[in-house]
XYZ file of C-alpha atoms in Angstrom:
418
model
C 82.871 160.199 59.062
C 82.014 163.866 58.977
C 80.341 165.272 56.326
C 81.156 169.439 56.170
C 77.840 171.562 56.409
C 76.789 174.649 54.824
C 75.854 175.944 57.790
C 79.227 176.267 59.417
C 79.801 179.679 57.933
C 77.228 181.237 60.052
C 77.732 179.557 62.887
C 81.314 180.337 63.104
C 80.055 184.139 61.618
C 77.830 184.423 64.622
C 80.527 182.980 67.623
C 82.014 186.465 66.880
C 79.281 188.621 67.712
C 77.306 186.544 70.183
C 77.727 185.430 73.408
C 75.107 182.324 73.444
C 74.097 180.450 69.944
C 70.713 178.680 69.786
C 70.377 175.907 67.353
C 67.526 174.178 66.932
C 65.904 172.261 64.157
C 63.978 168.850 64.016
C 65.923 165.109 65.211
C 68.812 163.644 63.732
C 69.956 166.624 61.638
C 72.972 166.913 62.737
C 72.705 169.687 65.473
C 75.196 168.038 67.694
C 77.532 166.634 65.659
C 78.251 170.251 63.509
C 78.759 172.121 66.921
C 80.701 169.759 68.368
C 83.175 169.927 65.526
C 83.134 173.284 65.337
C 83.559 174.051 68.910
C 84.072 170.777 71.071
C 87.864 171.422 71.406
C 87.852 174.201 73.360
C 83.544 173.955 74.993
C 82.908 171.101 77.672
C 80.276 169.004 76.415
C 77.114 167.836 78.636
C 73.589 166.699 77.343
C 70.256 166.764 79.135
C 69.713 163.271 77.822
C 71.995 162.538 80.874
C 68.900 161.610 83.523
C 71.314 162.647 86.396
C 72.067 165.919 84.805
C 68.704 166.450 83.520
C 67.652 166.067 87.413
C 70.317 168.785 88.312
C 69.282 171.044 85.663
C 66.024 170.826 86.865
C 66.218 170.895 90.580
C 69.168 174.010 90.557
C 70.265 175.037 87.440
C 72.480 177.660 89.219
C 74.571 174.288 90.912
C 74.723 172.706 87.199
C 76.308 175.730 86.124
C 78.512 175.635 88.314
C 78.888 172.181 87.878
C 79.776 173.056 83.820
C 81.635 176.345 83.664
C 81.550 178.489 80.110
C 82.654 177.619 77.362
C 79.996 174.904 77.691
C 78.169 173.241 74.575
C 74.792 171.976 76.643
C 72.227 169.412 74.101
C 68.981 168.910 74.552
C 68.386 172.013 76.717
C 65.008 172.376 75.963
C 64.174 169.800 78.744
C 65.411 172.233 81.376
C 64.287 176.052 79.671
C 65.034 177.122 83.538
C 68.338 177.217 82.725
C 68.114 180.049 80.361
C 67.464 182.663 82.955
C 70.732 181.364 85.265
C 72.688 181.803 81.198
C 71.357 185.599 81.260
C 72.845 186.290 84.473
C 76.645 184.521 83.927
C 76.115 186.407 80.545
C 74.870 189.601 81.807
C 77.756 189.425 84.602
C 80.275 188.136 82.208
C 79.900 191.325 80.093
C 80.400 193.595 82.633
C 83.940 192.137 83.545
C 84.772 192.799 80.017
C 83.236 196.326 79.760
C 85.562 196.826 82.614
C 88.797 195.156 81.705
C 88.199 196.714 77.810
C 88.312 193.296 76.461
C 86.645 191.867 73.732
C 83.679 189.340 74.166
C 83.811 185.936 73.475
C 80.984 183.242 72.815
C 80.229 181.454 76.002
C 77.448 179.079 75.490
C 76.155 176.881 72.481
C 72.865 175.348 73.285
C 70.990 172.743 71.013
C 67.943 171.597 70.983
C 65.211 169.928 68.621
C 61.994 170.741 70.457
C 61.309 174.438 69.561
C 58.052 174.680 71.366
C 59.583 174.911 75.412
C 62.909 177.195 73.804
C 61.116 179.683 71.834
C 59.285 181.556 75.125
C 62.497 181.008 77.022
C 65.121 182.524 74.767
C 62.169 185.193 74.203
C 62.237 185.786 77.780
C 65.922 184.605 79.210
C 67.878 185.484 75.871
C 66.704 188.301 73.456
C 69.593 189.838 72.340
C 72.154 187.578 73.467
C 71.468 185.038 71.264
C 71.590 184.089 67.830
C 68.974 181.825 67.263
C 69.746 179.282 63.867
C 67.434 176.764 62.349
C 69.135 173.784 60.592
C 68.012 170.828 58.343
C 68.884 167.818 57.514
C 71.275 167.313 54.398
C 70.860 169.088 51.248
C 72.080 167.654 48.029
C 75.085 169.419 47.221
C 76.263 168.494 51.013
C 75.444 164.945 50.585
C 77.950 165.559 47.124
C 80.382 167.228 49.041
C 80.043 170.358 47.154
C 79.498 173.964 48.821
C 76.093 175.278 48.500
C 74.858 178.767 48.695
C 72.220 180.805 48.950
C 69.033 180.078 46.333
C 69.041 182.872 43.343
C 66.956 183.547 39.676
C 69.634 185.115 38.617
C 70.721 183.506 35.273
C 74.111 185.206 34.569
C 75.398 184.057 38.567
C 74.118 180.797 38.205
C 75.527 179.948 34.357
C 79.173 181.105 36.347
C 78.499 177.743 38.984
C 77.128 175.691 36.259
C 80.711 176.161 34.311
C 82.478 175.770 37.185
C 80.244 172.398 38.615
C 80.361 170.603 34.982
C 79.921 167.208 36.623
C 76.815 167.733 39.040
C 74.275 166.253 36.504
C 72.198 163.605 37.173
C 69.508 160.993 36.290
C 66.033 161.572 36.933
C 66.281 157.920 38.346
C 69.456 159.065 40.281
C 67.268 162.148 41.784
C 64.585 160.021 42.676
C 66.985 157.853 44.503
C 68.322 161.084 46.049
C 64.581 161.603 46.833
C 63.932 158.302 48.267
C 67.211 158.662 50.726
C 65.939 161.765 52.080
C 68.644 163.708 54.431
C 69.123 162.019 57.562
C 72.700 162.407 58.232
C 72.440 158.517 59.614
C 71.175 157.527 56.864
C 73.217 159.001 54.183
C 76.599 158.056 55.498
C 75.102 154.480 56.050
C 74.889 154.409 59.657
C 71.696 153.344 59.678
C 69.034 151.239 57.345
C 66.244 153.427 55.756
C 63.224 152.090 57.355
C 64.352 151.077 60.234
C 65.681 154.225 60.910
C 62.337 156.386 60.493
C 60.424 153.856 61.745
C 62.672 154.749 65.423
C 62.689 158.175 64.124
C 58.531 158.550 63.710
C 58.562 156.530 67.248
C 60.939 158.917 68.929
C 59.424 162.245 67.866
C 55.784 161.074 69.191
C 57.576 160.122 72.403
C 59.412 162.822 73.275
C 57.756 165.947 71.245
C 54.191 165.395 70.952
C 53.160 163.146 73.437
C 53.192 165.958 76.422
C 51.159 168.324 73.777
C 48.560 165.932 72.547
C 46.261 163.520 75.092
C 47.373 160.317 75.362
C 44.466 158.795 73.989
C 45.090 160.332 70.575
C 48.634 159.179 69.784
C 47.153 156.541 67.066
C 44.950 159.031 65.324
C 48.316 161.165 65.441
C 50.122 158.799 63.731
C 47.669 157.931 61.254
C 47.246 162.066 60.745
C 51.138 162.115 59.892
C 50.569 159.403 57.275
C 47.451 161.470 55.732
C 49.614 164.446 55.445
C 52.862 163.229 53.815
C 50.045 161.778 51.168
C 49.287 165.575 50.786
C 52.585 167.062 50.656
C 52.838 169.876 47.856
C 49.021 170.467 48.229
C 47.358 173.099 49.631
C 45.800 172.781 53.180
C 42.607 172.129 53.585
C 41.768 171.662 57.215
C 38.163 170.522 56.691
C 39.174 167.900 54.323
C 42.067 166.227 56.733
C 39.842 166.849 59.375
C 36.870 164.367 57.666
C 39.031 161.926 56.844
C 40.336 161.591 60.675
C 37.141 162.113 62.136
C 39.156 165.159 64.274
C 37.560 168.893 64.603
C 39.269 171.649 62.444
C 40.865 172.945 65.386
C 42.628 170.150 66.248
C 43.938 169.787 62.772
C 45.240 173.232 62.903
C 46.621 172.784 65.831
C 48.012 169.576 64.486
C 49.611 170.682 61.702
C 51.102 173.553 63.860
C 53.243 171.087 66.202
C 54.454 169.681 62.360
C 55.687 173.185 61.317
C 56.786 173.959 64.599
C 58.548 170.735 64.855
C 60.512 171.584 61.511
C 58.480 168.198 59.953
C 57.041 170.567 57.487
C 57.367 173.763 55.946
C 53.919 176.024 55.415
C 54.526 177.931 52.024
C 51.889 180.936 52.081
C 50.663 182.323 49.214
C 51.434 186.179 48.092
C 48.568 188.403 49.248
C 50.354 191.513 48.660
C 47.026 193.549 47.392
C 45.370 190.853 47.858
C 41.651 190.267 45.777
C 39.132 187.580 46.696
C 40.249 186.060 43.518
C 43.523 184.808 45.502
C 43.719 181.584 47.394
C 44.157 182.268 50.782
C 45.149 178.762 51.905
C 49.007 177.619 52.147
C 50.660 174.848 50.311
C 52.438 172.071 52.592
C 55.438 170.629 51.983
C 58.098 167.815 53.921
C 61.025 168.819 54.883
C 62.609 165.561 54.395
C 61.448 163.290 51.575
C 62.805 160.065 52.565
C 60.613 160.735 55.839
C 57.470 161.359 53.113
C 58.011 158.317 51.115
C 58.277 156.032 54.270
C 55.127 157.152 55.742
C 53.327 156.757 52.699
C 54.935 153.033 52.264
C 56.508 153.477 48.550
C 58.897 150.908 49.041
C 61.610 152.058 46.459
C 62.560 154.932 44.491
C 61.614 153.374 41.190
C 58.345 152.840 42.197
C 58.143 156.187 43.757
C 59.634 157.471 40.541
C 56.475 155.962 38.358
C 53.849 156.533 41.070
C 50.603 159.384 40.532
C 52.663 161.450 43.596
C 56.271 161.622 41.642
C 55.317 165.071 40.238
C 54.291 166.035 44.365
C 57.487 164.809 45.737
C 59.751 166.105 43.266
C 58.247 169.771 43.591
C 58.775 169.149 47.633
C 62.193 168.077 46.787
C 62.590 171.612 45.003
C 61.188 173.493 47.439
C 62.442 172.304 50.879
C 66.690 172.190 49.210
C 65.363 176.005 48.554
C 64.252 175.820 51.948
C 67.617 175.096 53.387
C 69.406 176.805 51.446
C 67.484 179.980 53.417
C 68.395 178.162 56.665
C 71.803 177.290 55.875
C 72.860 180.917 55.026
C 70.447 182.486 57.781
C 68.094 183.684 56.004
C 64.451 183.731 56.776
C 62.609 181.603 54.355
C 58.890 183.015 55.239
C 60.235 187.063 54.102
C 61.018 186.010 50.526
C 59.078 182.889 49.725
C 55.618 182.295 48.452
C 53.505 181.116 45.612
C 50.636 182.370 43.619
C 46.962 180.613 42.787
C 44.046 181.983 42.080
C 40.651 180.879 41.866
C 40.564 180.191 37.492
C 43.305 177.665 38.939
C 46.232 179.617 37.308
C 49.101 178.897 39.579
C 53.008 179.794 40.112
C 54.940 177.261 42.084
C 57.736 179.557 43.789
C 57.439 183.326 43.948
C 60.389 184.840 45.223
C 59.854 188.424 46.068
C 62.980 190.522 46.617
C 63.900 194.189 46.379
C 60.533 194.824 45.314
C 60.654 192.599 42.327
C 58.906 189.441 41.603
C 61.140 186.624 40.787
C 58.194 183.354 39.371
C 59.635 179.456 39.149
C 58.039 177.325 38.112
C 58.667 172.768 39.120
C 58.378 170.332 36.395
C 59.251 166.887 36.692
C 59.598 165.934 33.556
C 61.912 167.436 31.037
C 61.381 170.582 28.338
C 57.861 171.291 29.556
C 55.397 172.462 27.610
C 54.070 176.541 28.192
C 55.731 175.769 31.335
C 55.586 179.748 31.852
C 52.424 180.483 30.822
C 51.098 181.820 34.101
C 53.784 184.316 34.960
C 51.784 187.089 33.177
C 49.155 186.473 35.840
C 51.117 188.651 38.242
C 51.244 191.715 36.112
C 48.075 192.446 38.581
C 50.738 192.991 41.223
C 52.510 196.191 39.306
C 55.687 194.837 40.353
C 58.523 194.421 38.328
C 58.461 190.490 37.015
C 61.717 189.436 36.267
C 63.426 186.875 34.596
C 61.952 183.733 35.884
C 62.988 180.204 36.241
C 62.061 176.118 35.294
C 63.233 173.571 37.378
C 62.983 170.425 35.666
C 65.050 167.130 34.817
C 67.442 169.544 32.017
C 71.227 168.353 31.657
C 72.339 172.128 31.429
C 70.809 175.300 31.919
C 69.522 176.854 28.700
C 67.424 180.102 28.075
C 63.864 179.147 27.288
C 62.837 182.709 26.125
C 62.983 186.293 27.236
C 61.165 185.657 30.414
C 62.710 182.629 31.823
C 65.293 179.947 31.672
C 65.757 176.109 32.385
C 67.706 175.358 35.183
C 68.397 171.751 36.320
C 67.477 170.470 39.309
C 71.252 168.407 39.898
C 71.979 171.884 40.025
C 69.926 173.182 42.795
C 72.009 174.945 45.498
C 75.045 174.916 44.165
């Protein structure tokens, strides 16, 4: 069964001004699946997976693309970045016939892949300019609820329009935790696969295939036990010297560590806003998962209940919050890193979300429970920034969105990316 995705829009939006698209994001999102439903009727298909043509790709790209004429859909084609260059060139010469005939361009390659450490200096190198280059996650809520999401907002007047016209999105805090507990894994939400079984293979296949080539062989072990130390910290700040004791790894190492994570979409590095930065600001970011059925597995909560009534609940349902905000980004092309931040300072005064945009400051604030107390008592904080501070928001466990005062609102979480 297919399940539509948000991010069709832009991929279709960007088949009409590009020649080559670039998707990439972390396993078992759904990379492959989307584009070949979006484009598989009229692209050939071929993935590197394919040992033979993996080998060919390798030994003479120029004969595999030959071998697989445009419109060609090619997975996986990080294993074989040499192909990128032999792509510029049918591109480059492509164009030219075009430019000469006065016809209009037409997309010619769509190329996944879920290792972004060999694509990004290829499509640097091979591709600038040719390509648009589109991260992608795994399932957000309102997709797993077959409802159209769209891009995250503060703005209470848009957002009371959706609520009226979504009046039966509400849900439990038990249902969200069970929401939590899933995670997105396409596999795993359309019952394809059992939970833990499934990231059990998936934890297996990632070290195989992404990290062992980047990390010595000897250390796969302390790099899986370093996995399970940081989903224990998601929603905390990073403190490389701390993970770094408690693996008995230097700090470099850590960093780099955590780096194949982020780079490997695993996790998402929230840094916090130093716009005139004082010494009074904490410099260090906060980390969150990307997928929080992947979180609760490697820190062995066995159901959501539990996970529901655990000391971490209040962690894992702000990285719920923040990684559907996340996608949402993604899903609409949007860079998350230009708009999103967060705010602590030494006297431990802290804003969960700052969204800057258009030169305003937009704070929200994650509570798990429901009508919080002073739940917006730091957003005066940023008046140091002489920035407009506008109306902010709560995310908590609300049925329906309700003003909470002049400088910020309740919004419910059911309701987060609708």
């Amino acid at each position: 069964m297919y399940v539509r995705r948000d991010i069709e829009k832009l991929l279709l939006e960007a088949a009409e001004s590009f020649q080559v698209i670039t998707l990439y994001g972390s396993r078992q999102v759904g990379k492959t699946t989307t584009v070949d439903h979006l484009f598989g009727d009229d692209f050939d298909f071929v993935t590197l997976d394919d040992t033979e043509e993996l080998a060919l790709a390798l030994a003479n790209p120029r004969a595999f693309l030959e071998s697989h004429p445009w419109p060609l859909i090619i997975d996986e084609v990080q294993k074989a970045v040499g192909l990128l260059s032999e792509v510029k060139k049918i591109v480059d010469a492509q164009r030219k016939v075009w430019m000469k005939n006065n016809e209009l361009r037409k997309l010619m390659f769509v190329l996944t892949g879920s290792n972004q450490f060999e694509l990004q200096e290829g499509i640097s190198e091979s591709l600038a300019g040719r390509t648009a280059v589109i991260n992608m996650s795994g399932f957000t809520q309102m997709e797993k609820r077959e409802t159209q999401g769209a891009l995250f907002t503060v703005d209470f007047e848009s957002l009371m329009q959706k609520q009226r016209a979504h009046p039966g999105l509400y849900r439990s805090s038990r249902d969200v935790f069970e929401d939590i507990f899933q995670g997105g894994m396409p596999d795993i939400c359309t019952g394809v696969s059992a939970r833990d079984i499934y990231y059990k293979a998936y934890i297996d296949t990632y070290i195989e295939k992404d990290v062992r080539k980047l990390i010595s062989a000897s250390s796969e072990m302390q790099f899986r036990r370093f996995i399970s130390l940081i989903a224990l910290r998601t929603a905390q700040q990073v403190v490389y010297s701390e993970i770094s004791n408690a693996l008995g790894i230097n700090v470099e190492t850590c960093k780099r560590w955590i780096s194949i994570l982020q780079t490997s979409g695993i996790i998402f590095l929230l840094e916090p806003y130093m716009a005139n930065a004082s010494k009074r600001i904490i410099k260090a970011p906060k980390l969150y998962f990307m997928d929080t059925g992947l979180c609760a597995y490697l820190c062995k909560w066995p159901n959501a209940g539990m996970l529901a009534d655990c000391a971490m609940s209040g962690a894992f349902f702000e990285t719920y919050v923040v990684s559907e905000i996340i996608k949402s980004f993604y899903n609409n092309g949007v860079e998350p890193r230009q708009y999103l931040y967060y705010y602590r300072d030494i006297d431990k005064k802290e804003v969960d979300i700052l969204l800057v945009k258009d030169g305003a400051l937009y704070p929200v604030e994650i509570k798990k429970g429901m009508a919080p107390s002073k739940p917006t008592k730091n957003f005066r904080v940023l008046e140091k920034y002489k920035m407009p501070i506008m109306r902010g928001m709560v995310v908590d466990n609300a049925e329906k969105m309700r003003a909470l005062n002049d400088n910020a609102f309740v919004f419910p979480v059911s309701l987060l990316g609708v």
